[in-house]
Coordinates of C-alpha atoms and ligand atoms in Angstrom, one line a residue:
M1 CA -0.1 0.0 0.0
A2 CA 1.3 3.6 -0.8
S3 CA 1.3 6.2 1.8
D4 CA -0.8 9.1 1.6
H5 CA 2.2 11.1 1.2
D6 CA 3.2 9.1 -1.7
K7 CA -0.5 9.2 -3.1
Q8 CA -0.4 13.0 -2.8
R9 CA 3.0 13.1 -4.5
L10 CA 1.9 11.2 -7.7
L11 CA -1.3 12.9 -8.0
R12 CA 0.8 16.4 -7.9
R13 CA 2.8 14.9 -10.8
L14 CA -0.3 14.4 -13.0
P15 CA 0.0 17.2 -15.7
A16 CA -2.5 19.5 -16.6
V17 CA -4.9 18.7 -19.5
D18 CA -3.6 22.0 -21.4
K19 CA -0.1 20.6 -20.8
L20 CA -0.9 17.3 -22.5
L21 CA -2.8 18.6 -25.0
E22 CA 0.2 20.6 -26.2
A23 CA 2.5 18.0 -25.8
T24 CA 0.3 15.7 -28.4
G25 CA 1.0 18.1 -31.1
M26 CA -2.5 18.6 -31.7
P27 CA -2.6 16.7 -35.1
P28 CA -5.1 19.0 -37.6
E29 CA -7.0 15.5 -38.0
I30 CA -8.1 15.1 -34.7
P31 CA -10.8 17.2 -33.3
R32 CA -9.7 18.8 -30.6
R33 CA -12.7 17.9 -28.6
V34 CA -12.0 14.1 -29.0
L35 CA -8.5 14.6 -28.0
T36 CA -9.4 16.6 -25.0
A37 CA -11.9 13.8 -24.0
A38 CA -9.1 11.1 -24.1
I39 CA -6.8 13.0 -22.2
R40 CA -9.5 13.8 -19.4
H41 CA -10.3 9.8 -19.4
I42 CA -6.5 8.8 -19.2
L43 CA -6.0 11.5 -16.3
D44 CA -9.3 10.3 -14.4
D45 CA -8.0 7.0 -14.9
L46 CA -4.7 7.3 -13.4
R47 CA -6.1 9.6 -10.6
N48 CA -8.4 6.7 -9.3
R49 CA -5.7 4.3 -9.6
I50 CA -3.5 6.7 -7.6
V51 CA -6.0 7.1 -4.7
S52 CA -7.4 3.4 -4.9
D53 CA -3.7 2.1 -4.4
A54 CA -0.3 3.2 -6.3
G55 CA 1.7 0.9 -4.4
D56 CA 3.5 -0.6 -7.6
M57 CA 2.9 2.3 -10.0
D58 CA 5.9 2.9 -12.6
E59 CA 6.1 6.6 -12.6
G60 CA 7.9 6.3 -15.9
Q61 CA 4.3 6.0 -17.0
L62 CA 3.4 9.5 -15.4
E63 CA 5.7 11.3 -18.1
V64 CA 4.2 13.8 -20.4
Q65 CA 5.5 12.3 -23.6
T66 CA 4.2 8.8 -22.6
L67 CA 0.7 10.3 -21.6
A68 CA 0.5 12.4 -25.0
G69 CA 1.2 9.3 -26.9
K70 CA -1.6 7.3 -25.2
A71 CA -3.7 10.0 -25.7
L72 CA -3.2 10.2 -29.3
E73 CA -3.7 6.6 -29.7
A74 CA -7.0 6.5 -27.4
A75 CA -8.3 9.6 -29.9
R76 CA -7.7 7.8 -33.0
A77 CA -9.3 4.3 -31.7
A78 CA -12.1 6.8 -30.8
L79 CA -12.2 8.0 -34.4
A80 CA -12.3 4.8 -36.2
P81 CA -15.7 4.0 -37.8
R82 CA -17.7 1.4 -35.6
L83 CA -19.5 0.4 -38.9
K84 CA -16.7 -1.6 -40.8
R85 CA -16.4 -3.6 -43.8
T86 CA -16.3 -7.0 -43.0
I87 CA -15.5 -10.2 -45.0
N88 CA -18.1 -12.9 -45.0
A89 CA -16.8 -16.3 -45.2
T90 CA -19.3 -17.8 -43.1
G91 CA -21.1 -19.8 -46.3
V92 CA -24.1 -18.0 -45.0
V93 CA -25.3 -15.9 -48.0
V94 CA -28.1 -13.7 -46.3
H95 CA -26.4 -13.6 -42.8
T96 CA -28.6 -11.0 -40.8
N97 CA -25.3 -10.2 -38.2
L98 CA -23.4 -9.3 -41.3
G99 CA -25.9 -7.0 -43.2
R100 CA -27.8 -9.3 -45.0
S101 CA -27.9 -8.7 -48.8
R102 CA -24.8 -6.8 -50.7
L103 CA -26.3 -4.5 -53.5
A104 CA -26.0 -4.7 -57.0
E105 CA -23.7 -2.2 -58.7
K106 CA -26.4 -0.7 -60.3
A107 CA -28.1 -0.5 -57.1
I108 CA -25.3 1.3 -55.5
E109 CA -24.9 3.9 -58.0
K110 CA -28.3 4.9 -57.5
V111 CA -28.0 5.0 -53.9
V112 CA -25.0 7.5 -54.4
E113 CA -27.1 9.5 -56.8
A114 CA -30.0 10.0 -54.5
A115 CA -27.6 10.8 -51.7
R116 CA -25.7 13.5 -53.6
H117 CA -28.4 15.2 -55.4
Y118 CA -32.0 16.6 -55.1
S119 CA -34.5 14.1 -56.9
N120 CA -38.3 14.0 -57.5
L121 CA -38.8 11.8 -54.5
E122 CA -42.2 13.4 -53.9
F123 CA -42.6 15.6 -56.7
D124 CA -44.7 14.6 -59.4
L125 CA -42.8 15.9 -62.7
K126 CA -45.8 15.4 -65.0
L127 CA -48.2 17.6 -63.2
G128 CA -45.7 19.8 -61.4
K129 CA -47.2 19.4 -58.0
R130 CA -46.5 17.1 -55.0
G131 CA -46.3 13.4 -55.7
S132 CA -45.8 10.3 -53.6
R133 CA -42.6 8.5 -52.7
Y134 CA -44.5 5.1 -53.0
S135 CA -45.4 5.7 -57.1
I136 CA -41.5 5.2 -57.5
V137 CA -41.5 1.5 -57.2
E138 CA -45.3 0.7 -57.0
E139 CA -45.7 0.0 -60.9
L140 CA -42.4 -2.3 -61.2
L141 CA -43.2 -4.1 -58.0
C142 CA -47.0 -4.7 -59.5
E143 CA -45.3 -5.8 -62.8
L144 CA -42.9 -8.2 -61.2
S145 CA -45.6 -9.8 -58.8
G146 CA -48.8 -9.5 -60.8
A147 CA -50.6 -7.8 -57.8
E148 CA -53.0 -4.7 -58.5
A149 CA -51.3 -2.6 -55.8
A150 CA -48.2 -2.1 -54.0
L151 CA -46.6 -0.4 -50.7
V152 CA -43.0 -0.2 -49.5
V153 CA -42.1 0.4 -46.2
N154 CA -38.9 0.4 -43.6
N155 CA -38.8 -3.5 -43.2
N156 CA -40.7 -6.6 -43.3
A157 CA -41.7 -6.8 -39.7
G158 CA -43.2 -3.2 -40.2
A159 CA -45.1 -4.6 -43.4
V160 CA -46.6 -7.2 -41.1
L161 CA -47.6 -4.7 -38.1
L162 CA -48.8 -2.1 -40.5
C163 CA -50.9 -4.8 -42.2
L164 CA -52.4 -6.2 -39.0
E165 CA -52.9 -2.8 -37.5
T166 CA -55.0 -1.7 -40.5
L167 CA -56.9 -4.8 -41.3
A168 CA -57.5 -6.6 -37.8
R169 CA -57.3 -4.0 -35.0
G170 CA -59.4 -5.2 -32.3
K171 CA -60.3 -8.4 -34.2
E172 CA -59.4 -12.0 -34.4
V173 CA -56.3 -12.9 -36.6
V174 CA -56.4 -16.8 -37.6
I175 CA -53.1 -18.5 -37.8
S176 CA -51.9 -22.2 -37.5
R177 CA -49.9 -23.2 -34.3
G178 CA -47.5 -24.7 -36.8
E179 CA -46.9 -21.2 -38.3
L180 CA -46.3 -18.8 -35.0
V181 CA -42.6 -18.2 -36.0
E182 CA -39.9 -16.6 -34.0
I183 CA -37.0 -15.4 -36.4
G184 CA -33.6 -13.7 -35.0
G185 CA -33.8 -10.5 -33.4
S186 CA -37.0 -11.3 -31.3
F187 CA -39.6 -10.9 -34.1
R188 CA -42.3 -13.4 -33.1
I189 CA -45.4 -13.3 -34.9
P190 CA -47.7 -13.6 -31.4
D191 CA -45.7 -10.7 -30.4
V192 CA -46.0 -8.5 -33.5
M193 CA -49.7 -9.5 -33.7
A194 CA -50.2 -8.3 -29.9
K195 CA -48.6 -4.6 -30.6
S196 CA -50.9 -4.4 -33.7
G197 CA -54.0 -4.6 -31.5
A198 CA -55.0 -7.9 -33.2
L199 CA -55.9 -10.9 -31.3
L200 CA -54.3 -14.2 -32.1
K201 CA -56.5 -17.1 -32.8
E202 CA -54.6 -20.2 -32.9
V203 CA -55.7 -23.4 -34.8
G204 CA -54.7 -26.9 -35.5
T205 CA -51.6 -28.3 -33.8
T206 CA -48.0 -27.7 -34.2
N207 CA -47.6 -30.6 -36.8
R208 CA -51.2 -30.7 -38.4
T209 CA -53.5 -28.1 -39.3
H210 CA -56.7 -28.7 -41.4
P211 CA -59.1 -26.6 -43.5
A212 CA -61.5 -27.4 -40.7
D213 CA -59.9 -25.8 -38.1
Y214 CA -59.9 -22.7 -39.8
R215 CA -63.5 -22.8 -40.8
R216 CA -64.3 -23.5 -37.1
A217 CA -62.4 -20.4 -35.6
I218 CA -64.1 -18.2 -38.1
D219 CA -66.7 -16.0 -36.6
E220 CA -68.3 -12.2 -36.4
N221 CA -64.9 -11.2 -34.9
T222 CA -62.5 -12.6 -37.6
G223 CA -60.5 -9.8 -39.3
L224 CA -57.9 -11.8 -41.1
L225 CA -56.6 -15.1 -42.0
L226 CA -52.8 -15.1 -41.8
K227 CA -50.2 -17.6 -43.6
A228 CA -46.5 -17.4 -42.4
H229 CA -44.0 -18.8 -44.1
T230 CA -42.0 -21.1 -41.7
S231 CA -38.8 -19.3 -43.0
N232 CA -36.2 -20.7 -40.4
Y233 CA -37.6 -24.4 -39.6
A234 CA -39.5 -26.9 -40.9
V235 CA -42.2 -29.2 -39.4
V236 CA -41.3 -32.8 -40.5
G237 CA -42.8 -36.4 -40.2
F238 CA -46.4 -36.7 -39.6
T239 CA -47.7 -33.0 -41.1
S240 CA -50.7 -31.8 -42.7
S241 CA -51.0 -28.0 -43.4
V242 CA -53.7 -25.9 -45.6
S243 CA -52.1 -24.6 -48.6
L244 CA -52.5 -20.8 -49.4
A245 CA -54.9 -21.6 -52.2
E246 CA -57.1 -23.7 -49.8
L247 CA -57.0 -20.8 -47.3
V248 CA -57.8 -18.3 -50.1
K249 CA -60.9 -20.4 -50.9
I250 CA -62.3 -20.4 -47.2
G251 CA -61.3 -16.4 -47.1
A252 CA -63.6 -16.0 -50.0
E253 CA -66.3 -18.3 -48.8
C254 CA -66.4 -16.3 -45.5
R255 CA -65.3 -13.1 -47.0
I256 CA -62.4 -12.4 -45.0
P257 CA -59.0 -11.3 -46.5
V258 CA -56.0 -13.5 -46.7
M259 CA -52.5 -12.5 -45.9
E260 CA -49.3 -14.2 -46.4
D261 CA -46.1 -13.2 -44.7
L262 CA -43.5 -14.9 -47.0
G263 CA -40.4 -13.5 -45.1
S264 CA -37.9 -13.8 -47.5
G265 CA -39.5 -13.4 -50.8
S266 CA -38.6 -14.2 -53.9
F267 CA -39.0 -13.5 -57.6
V268 CA -37.1 -16.3 -58.7
D269 CA -38.2 -19.7 -58.7
L270 CA -34.5 -21.0 -57.1
S271 CA -35.3 -24.7 -58.0
R272 CA -34.4 -23.9 -61.5
Y273 CA -30.9 -23.5 -60.2
G274 CA -30.7 -26.7 -58.3
L275 CA -31.8 -25.0 -55.3
M276 CA -34.8 -26.0 -53.0
K277 CA -38.3 -24.8 -53.9
E278 CA -39.5 -21.7 -52.3
P279 CA -42.9 -20.1 -53.1
T280 CA -42.2 -16.8 -55.1
V281 CA -44.1 -13.8 -54.6
Q282 CA -45.9 -14.2 -58.1
E283 CA -47.3 -17.7 -57.1
S284 CA -48.5 -16.1 -53.7
V285 CA -50.4 -13.6 -55.6
A286 CA -51.6 -15.9 -58.6
S287 CA -52.8 -18.2 -55.4
G288 CA -55.3 -15.4 -54.6
A289 CA -53.6 -14.1 -51.3
D290 CA -55.1 -10.6 -50.7
L291 CA -51.9 -9.4 -49.1
V292 CA -48.4 -10.5 -49.3
T293 CA -45.5 -9.4 -47.3
F294 CA -41.6 -9.9 -47.7
S295 CA -38.4 -8.3 -47.1
G296 CA -36.1 -6.2 -49.4
D297 CA -32.9 -7.7 -48.3
K298 CA -33.2 -11.4 -48.1
L299 CA -33.4 -13.5 -51.3
L300 CA -34.6 -10.4 -53.1
G301 CA -31.1 -9.1 -52.6
G302 CA -32.0 -5.2 -52.3
P303 CA -31.7 -2.9 -49.5
Q304 CA -33.5 -3.4 -46.1
A305 CA -37.4 -3.0 -46.9
G306 CA -40.8 -4.3 -46.2
L307 CA -42.9 -4.8 -49.4
I308 CA -46.5 -5.3 -49.4
V309 CA -48.5 -6.2 -52.5
G310 CA -52.0 -7.1 -53.1
R311 CA -55.7 -6.1 -53.3
K312 CA -56.0 -2.5 -54.3
D313 CA -58.7 -1.2 -51.9
L314 CA -56.7 -2.9 -48.9
V315 CA -53.5 -1.5 -50.1
A316 CA -55.2 1.9 -50.3
M317 CA -56.4 1.3 -46.5
I318 CA -52.8 0.8 -45.6
K319 CA -51.3 3.6 -47.1
A320 CA -53.9 5.7 -45.3
N321 CA -53.0 4.4 -41.8
P322 CA -51.1 7.0 -39.9
L323 CA -48.4 4.2 -39.1
A324 CA -47.2 4.0 -42.5
R325 CA -45.8 7.6 -42.3
A326 CA -44.0 6.1 -39.1
L327 CA -42.7 3.4 -41.1
R328 CA -41.8 5.3 -44.4
I329 CA -39.0 4.3 -46.2
D330 CA -36.1 6.5 -47.1
K331 CA -34.7 8.0 -50.6
M332 CA -31.7 5.9 -50.7
T333 CA -33.4 2.9 -49.9
L334 CA -36.0 3.6 -52.5
A335 CA -33.2 4.4 -55.1
A336 CA -31.6 1.1 -54.3
L337 CA -35.1 -0.7 -54.3
E338 CA -35.9 0.6 -57.7
A339 CA -32.8 -0.3 -59.3
T340 CA -33.0 -3.9 -57.9
F341 CA -36.2 -4.2 -59.2
Q342 CA -35.0 -3.1 -62.8
L343 CA -32.8 -6.1 -62.6
Y344 CA -35.5 -8.6 -62.2
R345 CA -37.1 -7.6 -65.5
D346 CA -34.9 -9.9 -67.0
I347 CA -34.3 -13.0 -64.5
D348 CA -30.7 -14.0 -66.2
T349 CA -29.8 -10.5 -65.7
A350 CA -30.8 -10.5 -61.7
V351 CA -29.4 -13.7 -61.2
R352 CA -25.9 -12.6 -62.4
Q353 CA -25.9 -9.0 -61.2
I354 CA -27.7 -9.4 -57.9
P355 CA -24.7 -10.5 -55.7
T356 CA -27.1 -12.6 -53.2
L357 CA -28.6 -14.5 -56.3
A358 CA -24.9 -14.8 -57.9
A359 CA -23.5 -16.2 -54.8
L360 CA -26.7 -18.7 -54.2
T361 CA -26.6 -20.0 -57.7
S362 CA -22.7 -20.1 -58.6
S363 CA -21.6 -23.5 -59.6
L364 CA -19.7 -25.6 -57.7
P365 CA -16.7 -25.4 -60.1
E366 CA -16.9 -21.8 -59.7
V367 CA -16.7 -21.9 -56.0
E368 CA -14.0 -24.3 -56.1
A369 CA -11.9 -22.1 -58.3
K370 CA -12.2 -19.2 -55.6
A371 CA -11.3 -22.0 -53.0
L372 CA -8.2 -23.0 -54.9
Q373 CA -7.2 -19.4 -55.5
L374 CA -7.5 -18.6 -51.7
A375 CA -5.5 -21.7 -50.7
R376 CA -2.7 -20.3 -52.9
A377 CA -2.8 -17.3 -51.6
F378 CA -2.4 -18.7 -48.1
E379 CA 0.7 -20.7 -49.3
K380 CA 2.3 -17.7 -50.6
L381 CA 2.6 -16.4 -47.1
G382 CA 5.4 -19.1 -46.8
R383 CA 4.0 -20.3 -43.4
P384 CA 5.4 -23.9 -42.6
D385 CA 3.3 -23.7 -39.4
L386 CA 0.3 -23.0 -41.5
E387 CA -1.7 -26.2 -42.4
I388 CA -4.0 -25.5 -45.6
E389 CA -6.6 -27.8 -47.0
V390 CA -9.4 -27.1 -49.6
T391 CA -12.2 -28.7 -48.7
D392 CA -15.8 -29.7 -49.2
L393 CA -18.4 -27.6 -47.3
D394 CA -22.1 -26.7 -47.1
S395 CA -23.2 -23.3 -47.4
R396 CA -26.7 -22.1 -46.1
A397 CA -28.8 -19.4 -47.7
G398 CA -29.7 -17.8 -44.5
G399 CA -32.0 -15.0 -43.4
G400 CA -35.0 -17.4 -42.8
S401 CA -35.0 -19.0 -46.5
L402 CA -34.6 -22.3 -47.8
P403 CA -34.1 -23.7 -43.9
L404 CA -33.2 -27.1 -44.6
M405 CA -31.0 -26.6 -47.8
A406 CA -27.4 -27.3 -47.7
I407 CA -25.9 -25.9 -50.9
R408 CA -22.8 -28.0 -51.6
S409 CA -19.8 -25.8 -51.5
K410 CA -16.0 -25.4 -51.2
G411 CA -13.6 -23.5 -48.8
V412 CA -10.4 -23.7 -47.2
A413 CA -9.4 -25.1 -43.7
I414 CA -6.4 -24.0 -41.8
R415 CA -5.1 -25.1 -38.5
H416 CA -1.8 -23.6 -36.9
G417 CA 0.9 -25.4 -35.1
A418 CA 1.1 -22.7 -32.3
M419 CA -2.4 -21.1 -32.2
S420 CA -5.7 -22.8 -31.1
V421 CA -8.5 -22.6 -33.5
N422 CA -10.1 -19.9 -31.4
Q423 CA -7.1 -17.9 -31.3
I424 CA -7.2 -17.9 -35.1
E425 CA -10.9 -17.2 -35.1
S426 CA -10.3 -14.0 -32.7
G427 CA -7.3 -12.8 -34.7
L428 CA -9.0 -12.7 -37.9
R429 CA -12.2 -11.0 -36.4
H430 CA -9.6 -8.3 -35.1
A431 CA -8.2 -7.9 -38.6
R432 CA -8.8 -5.1 -41.0
P433 CA -11.0 -5.6 -42.3
P434 CA -12.3 -8.4 -39.9
V435 CA -12.9 -11.7 -41.5
I436 CA -15.7 -13.9 -40.2
G437 CA -15.4 -17.6 -40.6
R438 CA -16.6 -20.4 -38.8
I439 CA -15.0 -23.3 -36.9
E440 CA -15.5 -27.1 -38.0
N441 CA -13.9 -30.0 -36.4
D442 CA -11.1 -28.2 -34.7
R443 CA -10.4 -25.9 -38.2
F444 CA -11.0 -22.6 -39.2
I445 CA -13.2 -22.8 -42.3
F446 CA -13.5 -20.0 -45.1
D447 CA -16.2 -20.5 -47.3
A448 CA -15.4 -19.5 -50.6
R449 CA -19.3 -19.1 -51.8
T450 CA -19.6 -16.1 -49.9
I451 CA -16.2 -14.4 -50.6
G452 CA -15.6 -12.2 -53.7
L453 CA -12.6 -12.8 -56.1
D454 CA -11.4 -9.3 -55.1
E455 CA -11.3 -10.4 -51.2
I456 CA -8.8 -13.1 -51.7
D457 CA -5.9 -10.7 -51.2
L458 CA -7.7 -9.3 -48.3
I459 CA -8.3 -12.5 -46.8
A460 CA -4.6 -13.6 -47.0
A461 CA -3.6 -10.2 -45.9
A462 CA -5.6 -10.6 -42.7
V463 CA -4.1 -14.2 -41.9
D464 CA -0.6 -12.6 -42.5
E465 CA -1.4 -9.7 -39.9
M466 CA -3.0 -12.4 -37.6
L467 CA 0.1 -14.5 -37.7
A468 CA 2.5 -11.7 -37.5
K469 CA 0.8 -10.6 -34.2
N470 CA 1.2 -13.9 -32.9
D471 CA 4.7 -14.0 -33.8
Q472 CA 5.6 -11.3 -31.1
P473 CA 3.2 -11.8 -28.3
A474 CA 2.0 -8.7 -26.2
N475 CA 5.2 -7.3 -24.7
G476 CA 3.4 -4.3 -25.6
Q477 CA 1.4 -3.7 -22.2
T478 CA -1.2 -1.1 -23.7
G479 CA -2.9 -0.1 -20.1
L480 CA -0.8 1.1 -17.3
P481 CA 1.6 -1.6 -15.6
R482 CA 0.6 -2.6 -12.4
Ligands
PLP1 C1 -37.4 -12.1 -41.8 C2 -38.8 -12.6 -41.7 C3 -39.6 -11.4 -41.0 C4 -39.1 -10.0 -40.6 O1 -38.6 -9.1 -41.9 P1 -37.5 -8.0 -41.7 O2 -37.5 -7.5 -43.1 O3 -36.3 -8.7 -41.5 O4 -38.3 -6.8 -40.8 C5 -40.9 -11.6 -41.0 N1 -41.5 -12.5 -41.3 C6 -40.7 -13.7 -41.6 C7 -41.7 -14.9 -41.9 C8 -39.3 -13.8 -42.0 O5 -38.9 -14.6 -42.3

C-alpha cells in the first residue's frame, strides 16, 4: 500500500490537461474535443488508480510524453468508424449479423446519386405538384408480382405490423399453430400481433392443421386469415398444413381477407438453379392471397425494406394508416429498391448482377476455383506452421430462407501449429478488415461461396496480420503496468 504522502506526491505529478494537449502536437486530423476527452479519460483513470492503490505504479508512466502518446492512440481509436466493412467467409449468404444482402452495382450507383443530389422523391414531374414517394416503385412491384397494388415500408416486420394494425385491430387473426414463427432479433408473430392490437386465434396443432380448423375458428370477430412462411424451420414427419390456395378458398367463402407473410420473398424460382423450391411472390399473388408481405434484403437481394403487394382497396387502406408514415422508407432505400427491381425484368440479368442471387446460384466449379485461389494465396505467405486444405463444405442461404437446404460448397480449412482455432477466429475477427468464418472439427473454415474474388488478397493479408501478431506476443502492455 502506498502512503497518503506518496499518493499526494503522485497526484501532484499528473500534468494539467492543457499541458498534455500541447504535448500531443495537436494533429489537425484529430478534433480538439476528441483529443481533450481522451486526455481527461486517461487522467481520471490515473487519478483513480493512484487514490485506490498506487503501491507499484511505474512513475515512468506519468511522463508527459508517454501520456501524450497514449492520448493520441486513444483519440485515433475513438475516431475509427464503428461500422466496418467485414468479409463474410461463413458460407451463409444472407447473414443478418453481417448486413444481409450486398447491393447490385446498379443499385449502389443509384443510392449514391440519391444521396448526392435532389430528386423527384415526392414531386410529380408530369403534373408539377406534390407526388408520392411510393409511386416510385409501385408500378414495378406490381409488374413483377402480378399484384394490383403495392406499398413499401421500412422492413418486413413493419409491413406485417402495418397490415395487421390496418385490417385486424381489435379483431381476431386466425393462424396455424405450426406457423407461429420466431425469427432472429426477437421478431415473433404473436408479439407483433399483440402490438398491432389484433387478437391471435391459434388453430390446429404444431404438426397438423386442417381446413376445418380454420372454418371452425371463423366468426363475426375474425378480421384476417394469416399464413406465415415457416422461414427458419420446417415441421417434418406426420404433418399436414393448409395450402395458401385452400386458405384463399375459405377466405372467399367467409369474406375474410387472407394475408401471407412470405418472410424472404423471391421473384425467382430457385429450384431452376438446383436449389430448394421456395414459394415465389408471383405464386402467392396468383394463388389469390389478398396481401403478401416480404423483405427487401433477404432472397430478393435489395436494401432493407418491407414490401406489401395485394388488393387495391386493402393497400389503399394501409397507405392511409398514419402508422405507414412512421414506417416510411427513405430515399436511398427507394433508389436501391427501384434499381434492384429493374434488374428483375430479366431474370438472367438479376441472377448474374444481384450478389445474393449470384452467390446462391454459383456453380460448384466456380466456388472451387475461388477456394483454390484462396489456398494458393495462403501458401504464398510461406508459413510452414499453417496447415492449409481445400475442403468440401455446405453453405446456407440464411435470412430465414431455404431453411433445410445445404448448398454444396468448397472452401479452405486452416489450422496452426502454435495457435488454437479460437485464437485464429479471434485474430481474424480483429483484422482489418475483419474476416468472419466458422469453426468446424477444430479447423477454421473459409467458405468460398460468400467471398468475392477481389477479397482473396484481403483475406490472405488478414491471415498474415494475425500470424504476425502471434509471432510477437504482447510485450506491449497497452494499459498501465500494475
Ligand atoms: C425475416 C422475416 C420477417 C422480418 O423481416 P425483416 O425485413 O427482417 O423485418 C418477418 N416474417 C418472416 C416469416 C421472416 O422470415
